[in-house]
Structure formats: structure tokens, C-alpha cells
């Protein structure tokens, strides 16, 4: 009996050395020291042995149990140390390594362009006036001299809300009425920037959502020459002193007379290319003298007051300046595009 207990001990100790993780150790413990292990069964079986053998075998079996428990604890402590030092090695910090570069954010290209436009107009004495993006049909169209069924509405189809007559503005021009009504009869010099929405075919030059910067100057004795001079000055500041501009007659229901301003094509310097459709010129804004009906709607008597207004597209201006071939890049959120500016 004593020999078989020694064999159990020898086998248990040799298997203990093979247990190399906590799971294996736990399995070892239940196999060799658990209730169903051979050693514990031998101890339980002592009552069936001859009385003279019991103390000798019992003592020996208990000694073996203590030895195995001790060896088990030692093995646990040894393995814990090994695992701890391995994980310390993994997590060690090499302070001599260069730091990881931080990703720095930047302003969106449209915001950068808007801010340049704001600075130029601020230098010329124009304040920023914020106006709402969700507008009424009345302000977006009717008070701007575009009654229901006016053909100009076709150019400015938009998105409608569930409330009748409440739409997303198609241009920043309704802000003219807000600014006039808030200031009449004081003189006004404001720019009105913000998002506009149009339900139209998306192309490389037209989005359904885009920024505009409206401008409005109202006072006494403001003439078309003031409009021309001020906008030409803006173009020189925005595009450089050598930038040539031209005004073309146009039509907007809320201005009379109306015009569009073109800048000489940057790419071909006026020779004609694909970007300027071989005209040598690129349109950047619509403008005109504020229509008497609109002055009236804003609270200014047309017999006494005159004014000019304009509306430009910052994304189109940025496209010209940076040679961007597709307006859809602006809101596509592709970092490869955005990181270039
Ligand atoms: C207007 O929206 C007039 N409200 C401008 C105006 C204001 C005229 C005050 C007279 C007095 P137009 O639809 O042409 O006009 O738009 C003006 C500018 O907005 C364009 O020159 C262009 O730069 C930009 N724009 C117009 N539609 C889009 C579009 N779908 N995507 C991007 N930019 C656009």
C-alpha cells in the first residue's frame, strides 16, 4: 500500500511540472487532490484496513497530501511570476520612440472661402446679418416680386415641409426683406451668408445644397456705378489686382436693372478653355439695383431710397480658385479631398 501511495505522489509531482497555465493547474488539483482522486479515496478507505496498518498508512497518505498541496502552491506562485513578467515586457514603454503624430483638424474649404469673403466685405464696411434657412413662400418669392405662377419660380424649385407655404430657401435673397424690415428707414450695408437648397439636377457645378453670400446696401443716392465699383473692388481683393471683370445684362425679378458679374477665366487667362466653355469668362454672381416693389416690401420708400444687392456662390468661387472640377467633392466628406486645403 505504501508503495502505491509513493507511485501516486511521483506521478502527481511529475504532472505538476507539465502544467503551464492556470487552467492546467486547476485541472491538476482536481485530478490529484480532489474528492475523487486516488489519494483522497485511499484516506477514506482507511477504516477498511487492518487496525495496525491504519496509523502508518494514514500518516504517510497525509504527508503526501501536504507535500502535494505545498508543491501546488509553489507552482501557482512560480507561474504567476512568469506571466506577470511576460505581460510587463509587452507593456514596456520605450521613451526614446518618436511620438505618434496627432491628426490636426482644419476648416472646411467652404468655411475658409466664406471667411475670406467676410473679411473683404468687413473691410468695406459690410456687417454680417444671419437669416433663417427655413423660409416662407412669401419671403422667398412673393415679397421679392415673384408671385405665384411667375416663370422665375421654375428656376428655383425647392424642398417643401409638411407645413403649407414653409420651404427651404432657394437663395439668401429673402434675408434682404428681414434685414430691411429690421432696419428701415436706416441705411443698410450687410452681407447675408448661409445655406440654400434647390430641387435640381446635381451636376459637376450644381448641388442641391450650397452656400450663398448675399449683399445689400440701401441708402439715399446709391447708384448703379456704386454697385459696379464695389463689386469690382471685391473681385480685385478676392482674385488679385490684375483680375479682370465684366458685367452682363441679366434678369432677376427683385432687381432692376439686373446683371451678372464674370471674372476672367483663371485657367486660360481669357483665351477660352473647357472650364469657361470657351468664353474666357466665368460667372461668379448675380446682382442689380433693388426693385422698387422690394424696397416698398422692406419698408423703404422708393421715392427716397435706392440700393443695390448681389448674391454669390462661395463653392463656385473656391472651384475657380483651386481648380476643383466637381462641386460634389464639397459635401462628399472624403478626407483625401478635404485635407488638400
Ligand atoms: C440668385 O440666387 C439670386 N438670388 C442672386 C441675386 C441676389 C441676384 C441679389 C440679384 C440680387 P442665382 O440662381 O444665379 O441667383 O445664384 C447665384 C449664385 O449662387 C450663382 O452665381 C452660383 O454661384 C450660386 N449657385 C446657384 N445655384 C447653385 C447650385 N445649384 N450649386 C452651387 N452654387 C449655386
Short mmCIF file of C-alpha atoms and ligand atoms in Angstrom, two decimals:
data_model
loop_
_atom_site.label_atom_id
_atom_site.label_comp_id
_atom_site.label_asym_id
_atom_site.label_seq_id
_atom_site.Cartn_x
_atom_site.Cartn_y
_atom_site.Cartn_z
CA UNK A 1 0.00 0.00 0.00
CA UNK A 2 2.81 2.37 0.93
CA UNK A 3 4.45 1.79 -2.46
CA UNK A 4 1.28 2.55 -4.36
CA UNK A 5 0.94 5.84 -2.42
CA UNK A 6 4.53 6.70 -3.42
CA UNK A 7 3.67 5.98 -7.05
CA UNK A 8 0.65 8.35 -6.80
CA UNK A 9 2.94 11.06 -5.39
CA UNK A 10 5.61 10.57 -8.06
CA UNK A 11 3.07 10.74 -10.87
CA UNK A 12 1.34 13.80 -9.40
CA UNK A 13 4.61 15.72 -8.96
CA UNK A 14 5.76 14.97 -12.49
CA UNK A 15 2.42 16.09 -13.96
CA UNK A 16 2.53 19.25 -11.87
CA UNK A 17 5.69 20.33 -13.67
CA UNK A 18 3.91 19.97 -17.01
CA UNK A 19 1.01 22.29 -16.03
CA UNK A 20 2.00 25.55 -17.64
CA UNK A 21 -1.06 27.76 -17.12
CA UNK A 22 -3.75 28.36 -14.52
CA UNK A 23 -6.33 26.23 -16.30
CA UNK A 24 -3.97 23.22 -16.38
CA UNK A 25 -3.14 23.76 -12.69
CA UNK A 26 -6.79 23.76 -11.70
CA UNK A 27 -7.32 20.51 -13.62
CA UNK A 28 -4.25 19.01 -11.92
CA UNK A 29 -5.65 19.91 -8.48
CA UNK A 30 -8.99 18.23 -9.03
CA UNK A 31 -7.30 15.13 -10.51
CA UNK A 32 -4.74 14.61 -7.72
CA UNK A 33 -6.19 16.27 -4.66
CA UNK A 34 -9.92 16.42 -5.45
CA UNK A 35 -12.61 14.29 -3.75
CA UNK A 36 -12.38 11.63 -6.43
CA UNK A 37 -8.59 11.48 -6.57
CA UNK A 38 -6.85 8.21 -5.70
CA UNK A 39 -5.08 9.76 -2.73
CA UNK A 40 -8.24 11.06 -1.08
CA UNK A 41 -10.04 7.78 -1.81
CA UNK A 42 -7.16 5.94 -0.02
CA UNK A 43 -7.60 8.16 3.03
CA UNK A 44 -11.35 7.49 3.07
CA UNK A 45 -10.66 3.78 2.80
CA UNK A 46 -8.54 3.67 5.98
CA UNK A 47 -11.47 2.30 8.03
CA UNK A 48 -11.45 -0.90 5.98
CA UNK A 49 -7.77 -1.64 6.73
CA UNK A 50 -6.24 -3.70 9.47
CA UNK A 51 -6.10 -1.57 12.68
CA UNK A 52 -2.37 -1.97 12.99
CA UNK A 53 -1.74 -0.61 9.45
CA UNK A 54 -4.10 2.38 9.76
CA UNK A 55 -1.81 4.86 11.59
CA UNK A 56 1.17 4.10 9.35
CA UNK A 57 -0.71 4.36 6.05
CA UNK A 58 -2.84 7.31 7.27
CA UNK A 59 0.25 9.25 8.33
CA UNK A 60 2.02 8.53 5.05
CA UNK A 61 -1.04 9.49 2.95
CA UNK A 62 -1.44 12.77 4.89
CA UNK A 63 2.24 13.60 4.41
CA UNK A 64 1.85 13.04 0.68
CA UNK A 65 -1.28 15.24 0.61
CA UNK A 66 0.62 18.06 2.40
CA UNK A 67 3.58 17.70 0.05
CA UNK A 68 1.32 17.90 -2.99
CA UNK A 69 -0.59 20.93 -1.62
CA UNK A 70 2.74 22.72 -0.99
CA UNK A 71 4.05 21.84 -4.44
CA UNK A 72 0.78 23.07 -5.95
CA UNK A 73 1.06 26.45 -4.17
CA UNK A 74 4.67 26.86 -5.23
CA UNK A 75 3.78 26.07 -8.81
CA UNK A 76 0.98 28.69 -8.77
CA UNK A 77 3.31 31.35 -7.40
CA UNK A 78 6.02 30.47 -9.94
CA UNK A 79 3.61 30.60 -12.88
CA UNK A 80 2.10 33.93 -11.70
CA UNK A 81 5.55 35.49 -11.66
CA UNK A 82 6.37 34.19 -15.13
CA UNK A 83 3.08 35.52 -16.54
CA UNK A 84 3.48 38.89 -14.81
CA UNK A 85 6.97 39.46 -16.19
CA UNK A 86 5.81 38.47 -19.72
CA UNK A 87 2.98 40.99 -19.60
CA UNK A 88 5.33 43.68 -18.20
CA UNK A 89 7.59 43.08 -21.16
CA UNK A 90 4.67 43.54 -23.60
CA UNK A 91 3.59 46.77 -22.00
CA UNK A 92 7.03 48.27 -21.53
CA UNK A 93 7.28 51.90 -22.66
CA UNK A 94 10.18 52.91 -24.84
CA UNK A 95 10.51 56.61 -24.09
CA UNK A 96 13.05 57.04 -26.88
CA UNK A 97 10.47 56.24 -29.61
CA UNK A 98 9.13 59.28 -31.53
CA UNK A 99 5.55 60.21 -30.56
CA UNK A 100 2.61 59.31 -32.75
CA UNK A 101 1.60 62.33 -34.86
CA UNK A 102 -1.76 63.80 -33.89
CA UNK A 103 -4.36 64.28 -36.62
CA UNK A 104 -4.99 68.00 -36.69
CA UNK A 105 -8.39 69.21 -37.80
CA UNK A 106 -8.85 72.08 -40.22
CA UNK A 107 -11.56 74.36 -41.53
CA UNK A 108 -13.63 73.06 -44.42
CA UNK A 109 -12.73 74.62 -47.77
CA UNK A 110 -16.19 76.25 -47.95
CA UNK A 111 -15.69 77.79 -44.49
CA UNK A 112 -12.24 79.06 -45.45
CA UNK A 113 -13.66 80.70 -48.57
CA UNK A 114 -16.61 82.17 -46.64
CA UNK A 115 -14.22 83.67 -44.08
CA UNK A 116 -12.13 85.33 -46.80
CA UNK A 117 -15.31 86.78 -48.28
CA UNK A 118 -16.42 88.05 -44.83
CA UNK A 119 -13.05 89.76 -44.27
CA UNK A 120 -13.17 91.56 -47.61
CA UNK A 121 -16.72 92.82 -47.07
CA UNK A 122 -15.96 93.77 -43.46
CA UNK A 123 -13.08 95.93 -44.75
CA UNK A 124 -15.63 97.68 -46.97
CA UNK A 125 -17.98 98.34 -44.05
CA UNK A 126 -20.48 95.48 -44.51
CA UNK A 127 -21.77 93.66 -41.41
CA UNK A 128 -22.87 90.02 -41.33
CA UNK A 129 -26.63 89.56 -40.96
CA UNK A 130 -27.84 85.99 -40.33
CA UNK A 131 -31.15 84.94 -41.78
CA UNK A 132 -33.13 81.69 -41.48
CA UNK A 133 -32.77 78.67 -43.81
CA UNK A 134 -36.39 77.52 -43.40
CA UNK A 135 -38.45 80.25 -45.02
CA UNK A 136 -41.98 81.05 -46.05
CA UNK A 137 -43.01 81.08 -49.67
CA UNK A 138 -43.99 84.70 -49.09
CA UNK A 139 -40.45 85.81 -48.20
CA UNK A 140 -38.60 83.50 -50.57
CA UNK A 141 -40.74 84.52 -53.55
CA UNK A 142 -43.70 86.86 -53.20
CA UNK A 143 -42.10 89.78 -51.36
CA UNK A 144 -39.20 89.51 -53.81
CA UNK A 145 -41.57 90.29 -56.65
CA UNK A 146 -42.00 86.64 -57.70
CA UNK A 147 -45.75 86.00 -57.38
CA UNK A 148 -47.32 82.55 -57.67
CA UNK A 149 -47.12 81.27 -61.28
CA UNK A 150 -44.22 83.62 -62.11
CA UNK A 151 -41.96 81.69 -64.54
CA UNK A 152 -38.87 82.55 -62.42
CA UNK A 153 -40.14 80.02 -59.85
CA UNK A 154 -39.20 77.23 -62.26
CA UNK A 155 -35.51 78.07 -61.81
CA UNK A 156 -35.88 77.97 -58.04
CA UNK A 157 -37.75 74.76 -57.29
CA UNK A 158 -37.07 73.68 -53.73
CA UNK A 159 -37.87 71.30 -50.85
CA UNK A 160 -41.20 71.71 -49.10
CA UNK A 161 -42.02 70.96 -45.45
CA UNK A 162 -45.26 69.46 -44.13
CA UNK A 163 -46.47 72.94 -43.23
CA UNK A 164 -48.06 74.59 -46.28
CA UNK A 165 -46.05 77.55 -47.52
CA UNK A 166 -42.95 76.68 -45.45
CA UNK A 167 -39.96 75.75 -47.59
CA UNK A 168 -36.17 75.55 -47.57
CA UNK A 169 -34.92 78.82 -49.03
CA UNK A 170 -33.62 78.66 -52.58
CA UNK A 171 -31.39 81.71 -52.18
CA UNK A 172 -30.26 84.11 -49.48
CA UNK A 173 -32.34 86.95 -51.01
CA UNK A 174 -35.30 86.60 -48.55
CA UNK A 175 -32.78 87.82 -45.96
CA UNK A 176 -32.97 91.18 -47.77
CA UNK A 177 -36.57 91.60 -46.56
CA UNK A 178 -35.66 90.57 -42.98
CA UNK A 179 -32.72 92.99 -42.90
CA UNK A 180 -34.76 95.86 -44.39
CA UNK A 181 -37.69 95.37 -42.02
CA UNK A 182 -35.31 95.23 -39.04
CA UNK A 183 -33.50 98.44 -40.07
CA UNK A 184 -35.92 100.69 -42.03
CA UNK A 185 -35.51 103.58 -42.53
CA UNK A 186 -31.81 103.49 -41.53
CA UNK A 187 -29.15 102.93 -44.22
CA UNK A 188 -28.04 99.30 -44.59
CA UNK A 189 -24.77 97.67 -45.56
CA UNK A 190 -24.90 93.94 -44.83
CA UNK A 191 -23.87 90.59 -46.21
CA UNK A 192 -26.14 87.59 -45.60
CA UNK A 193 -24.29 84.27 -45.81
CA UNK A 194 -25.79 80.81 -45.47
CA UNK A 195 -27.01 77.54 -46.93
CA UNK A 196 -29.52 77.42 -49.77
CA UNK A 197 -31.41 74.44 -51.18
CA UNK A 198 -32.69 73.70 -54.65
CA UNK A 199 -34.51 70.73 -56.06
CA UNK A 200 -32.48 70.40 -59.21
CA UNK A 201 -30.35 68.04 -61.20
CA UNK A 202 -26.97 67.59 -59.47
CA UNK A 203 -24.11 68.25 -61.88
CA UNK A 204 -20.42 68.99 -61.53
CA UNK A 205 -21.33 72.67 -60.98
CA UNK A 206 -24.73 72.45 -59.27
CA UNK A 207 -25.59 70.94 -55.90
CA UNK A 208 -28.95 70.68 -54.16
CA UNK A 209 -27.35 72.30 -51.11
CA UNK A 210 -24.82 75.12 -51.36
CA UNK A 211 -23.74 78.38 -49.73
CA UNK A 212 -24.54 81.84 -50.96
CA UNK A 213 -23.39 85.22 -49.76
CA UNK A 214 -25.98 87.89 -50.36
CA UNK A 215 -25.08 91.57 -50.15
CA UNK A 216 -27.38 94.53 -49.61
CA UNK A 217 -26.72 98.26 -49.50
CA UNK A 218 -29.65 100.69 -49.03
CA UNK A 219 -29.46 104.43 -48.60
CA UNK A 220 -30.09 107.67 -50.42
CA UNK A 221 -28.40 108.37 -53.71
CA UNK A 222 -26.96 104.86 -54.22
CA UNK A 223 -26.43 104.31 -57.96
CA UNK A 224 -25.52 101.55 -60.38
CA UNK A 225 -21.95 102.94 -60.51
CA UNK A 226 -21.69 102.23 -56.75
CA UNK A 227 -22.72 98.64 -57.43
CA UNK A 228 -20.13 98.28 -60.21
CA UNK A 229 -17.33 99.94 -58.27
CA UNK A 230 -17.98 97.99 -55.07
CA UNK A 231 -18.20 94.60 -56.81
CA UNK A 232 -15.11 95.28 -58.95
CA UNK A 233 -13.24 96.20 -55.78
CA UNK A 234 -14.38 92.93 -54.19
CA UNK A 235 -13.15 90.96 -57.23
CA UNK A 236 -9.70 92.61 -57.10
CA UNK A 237 -9.38 91.81 -53.39
CA UNK A 238 -10.61 88.24 -53.84
CA UNK A 239 -8.85 87.28 -57.06
CA UNK A 240 -5.87 89.67 -57.24
CA UNK A 241 -5.37 93.19 -58.57
CA UNK A 242 -4.90 92.04 -62.14
CA UNK A 243 -8.22 90.12 -62.22
CA UNK A 244 -10.45 91.49 -64.97
CA UNK A 245 -14.23 91.55 -64.54
CA UNK A 246 -17.20 92.28 -66.74
CA UNK A 247 -20.91 92.91 -66.17
CA UNK A 248 -23.53 91.30 -68.39
CA UNK A 249 -27.16 92.36 -68.51
CA UNK A 250 -29.41 89.79 -66.87
CA UNK A 251 -32.82 89.48 -65.25
CA UNK A 252 -33.90 88.91 -61.65
CA UNK A 253 -37.48 89.86 -60.62
CA UNK A 254 -36.18 91.55 -57.44
CA UNK A 255 -33.62 93.87 -59.09
CA UNK A 256 -33.92 96.39 -61.89
CA UNK A 257 -31.66 96.72 -63.78
CA UNK A 258 -30.04 93.32 -63.18
CA UNK A 259 -26.63 91.99 -64.16
CA UNK A 260 -24.26 89.09 -63.75
CA UNK A 261 -20.59 89.59 -62.99
CA UNK A 262 -17.96 87.44 -64.67
CA UNK A 263 -14.27 87.09 -63.79
CA UNK A 264 -11.68 86.40 -66.46
CA UNK A 265 -11.01 82.65 -66.56
CA UNK A 266 -8.06 81.76 -64.33
CA UNK A 267 -7.09 78.73 -66.31
CA UNK A 268 -6.80 80.21 -69.80
CA UNK A 269 -6.45 83.94 -68.94
CA UNK A 270 -9.32 84.74 -71.28
CA UNK A 271 -8.18 82.68 -74.29
CA UNK A 272 -11.03 80.19 -73.88
CA UNK A 273 -10.91 76.65 -72.45
CA UNK A 274 -13.17 73.79 -71.37
CA UNK A 275 -13.77 75.26 -67.91
CA UNK A 276 -15.06 78.62 -69.21
CA UNK A 277 -16.83 76.92 -72.12
CA UNK A 278 -14.51 78.80 -74.50
CA UNK A 279 -15.88 82.20 -73.47
CA UNK A 280 -12.81 83.30 -71.47
CA UNK A 281 -15.11 84.37 -68.61
CA UNK A 282 -16.59 82.69 -65.52
CA UNK A 283 -19.79 83.83 -63.84
CA UNK A 284 -19.47 84.39 -60.08
CA UNK A 285 -22.56 86.34 -59.03
CA UNK A 286 -25.92 87.90 -59.85
CA UNK A 287 -26.63 91.50 -58.88
CA UNK A 288 -28.72 94.60 -59.56
CA UNK A 289 -30.44 97.67 -58.16
CA UNK A 290 -33.10 96.71 -55.60
CA UNK A 291 -36.51 96.73 -57.31
CA UNK A 292 -38.89 99.50 -56.07
CA UNK A 293 -41.50 96.85 -55.14
CA UNK A 294 -38.95 95.07 -52.95
CA UNK A 295 -37.88 98.37 -51.34
CA UNK A 296 -41.53 99.00 -50.55
CA UNK A 297 -41.99 95.49 -49.11
CA UNK A 298 -38.95 96.07 -46.89
CA UNK A 299 -40.29 99.39 -45.57
CA UNK A 300 -38.22 101.86 -47.64
CA UNK A 301 -39.99 104.46 -49.80
CA UNK A 302 -38.61 104.01 -53.36
CA UNK A 303 -39.06 107.75 -53.99
CA UNK A 304 -36.39 108.46 -51.38
CA UNK A 305 -34.23 105.34 -51.08
CA UNK A 306 -32.25 103.27 -53.55
CA UNK A 307 -29.92 100.35 -53.11
CA UNK A 308 -28.03 97.50 -54.70
CA UNK A 309 -27.95 93.78 -53.97
CA UNK A 310 -25.90 90.81 -55.10
CA UNK A 311 -25.69 87.06 -54.49
CA UNK A 312 -22.56 84.95 -55.00
CA UNK A 313 -21.74 81.23 -54.60
CA UNK A 314 -18.66 80.61 -52.42
CA UNK A 315 -18.27 76.99 -53.59
CA UNK A 316 -18.18 78.13 -57.22
CA UNK A 317 -15.57 80.77 -56.27
CA UNK A 318 -13.46 78.12 -54.47
CA UNK A 319 -13.78 75.86 -57.53
CA UNK A 320 -12.28 78.62 -59.66
CA UNK A 321 -9.52 79.45 -57.24
CA UNK A 322 -8.38 75.89 -56.54
CA UNK A 323 -9.24 74.32 -59.88
CA UNK A 324 -11.80 71.93 -58.33
CA UNK A 325 -13.54 70.05 -61.10
CA UNK A 326 -16.66 68.79 -59.28
CA UNK A 327 -18.83 70.59 -56.73
CA UNK A 328 -19.91 67.23 -55.25
CA UNK A 329 -16.49 66.96 -53.56
CA UNK A 330 -17.55 69.70 -51.12
CA UNK A 331 -20.11 67.62 -49.23
CA UNK A 332 -18.75 64.15 -50.10
CA UNK A 333 -16.72 64.11 -46.84
CA UNK A 334 -13.74 62.43 -48.47
CA UNK A 335 -10.67 63.25 -46.36
CA UNK A 336 -8.38 62.90 -49.40
CA UNK A 337 -10.15 65.94 -50.83
CA UNK A 338 -10.64 67.92 -47.61
CA UNK A 339 -7.01 67.50 -46.48
CA UNK A 340 -5.75 69.35 -49.54
CA UNK A 341 -6.92 72.71 -48.21
C1 LIG B 1 -29.75 84.01 -57.21
O1 LIG B 1 -29.87 83.08 -56.39
C2 LIG B 1 -30.10 85.42 -56.82
N1 LIG B 1 -30.80 85.42 -55.57
C3 LIG B 1 -28.83 86.25 -56.77
C4 LIG B 1 -29.10 87.72 -56.65
C5 LIG B 1 -29.10 88.31 -55.40
C6 LIG B 1 -29.35 88.49 -57.80
C7 LIG B 1 -29.38 89.67 -55.27
C8 LIG B 1 -29.59 89.83 -57.67
C9 LIG B 1 -29.60 90.42 -56.43
P1 LIG B 1 -28.57 82.52 -58.99
O2 LIG B 1 -29.59 81.48 -59.07
O3 LIG B 1 -27.89 82.88 -60.26
O4 LIG B 1 -29.18 83.89 -58.42
O5 LIG B 1 -27.47 82.09 -57.91
C10 LIG B 1 -26.46 82.97 -57.51
C11 LIG B 1 -25.15 82.21 -57.35
O6 LIG B 1 -25.34 81.09 -56.48
C12 LIG B 1 -24.65 81.62 -58.66
O7 LIG B 1 -23.88 82.56 -59.38
C13 LIG B 1 -23.80 80.47 -58.17
O8 LIG B 1 -22.52 80.93 -57.77
C14 LIG B 1 -24.54 80.01 -56.93
N2 LIG B 1 -25.41 78.87 -57.22
C15 LIG B 1 -26.63 78.88 -57.76
N3 LIG B 1 -27.12 77.64 -57.88
C16 LIG B 1 -26.21 76.81 -57.41
C17 LIG B 1 -26.12 75.38 -57.24
N4 LIG B 1 -27.12 74.58 -57.57
N5 LIG B 1 -24.99 74.86 -56.71
C18 LIG B 1 -23.98 75.67 -56.35
N6 LIG B 1 -23.99 77.02 -56.46
C19 LIG B 1 -25.08 77.58 -56.99
#
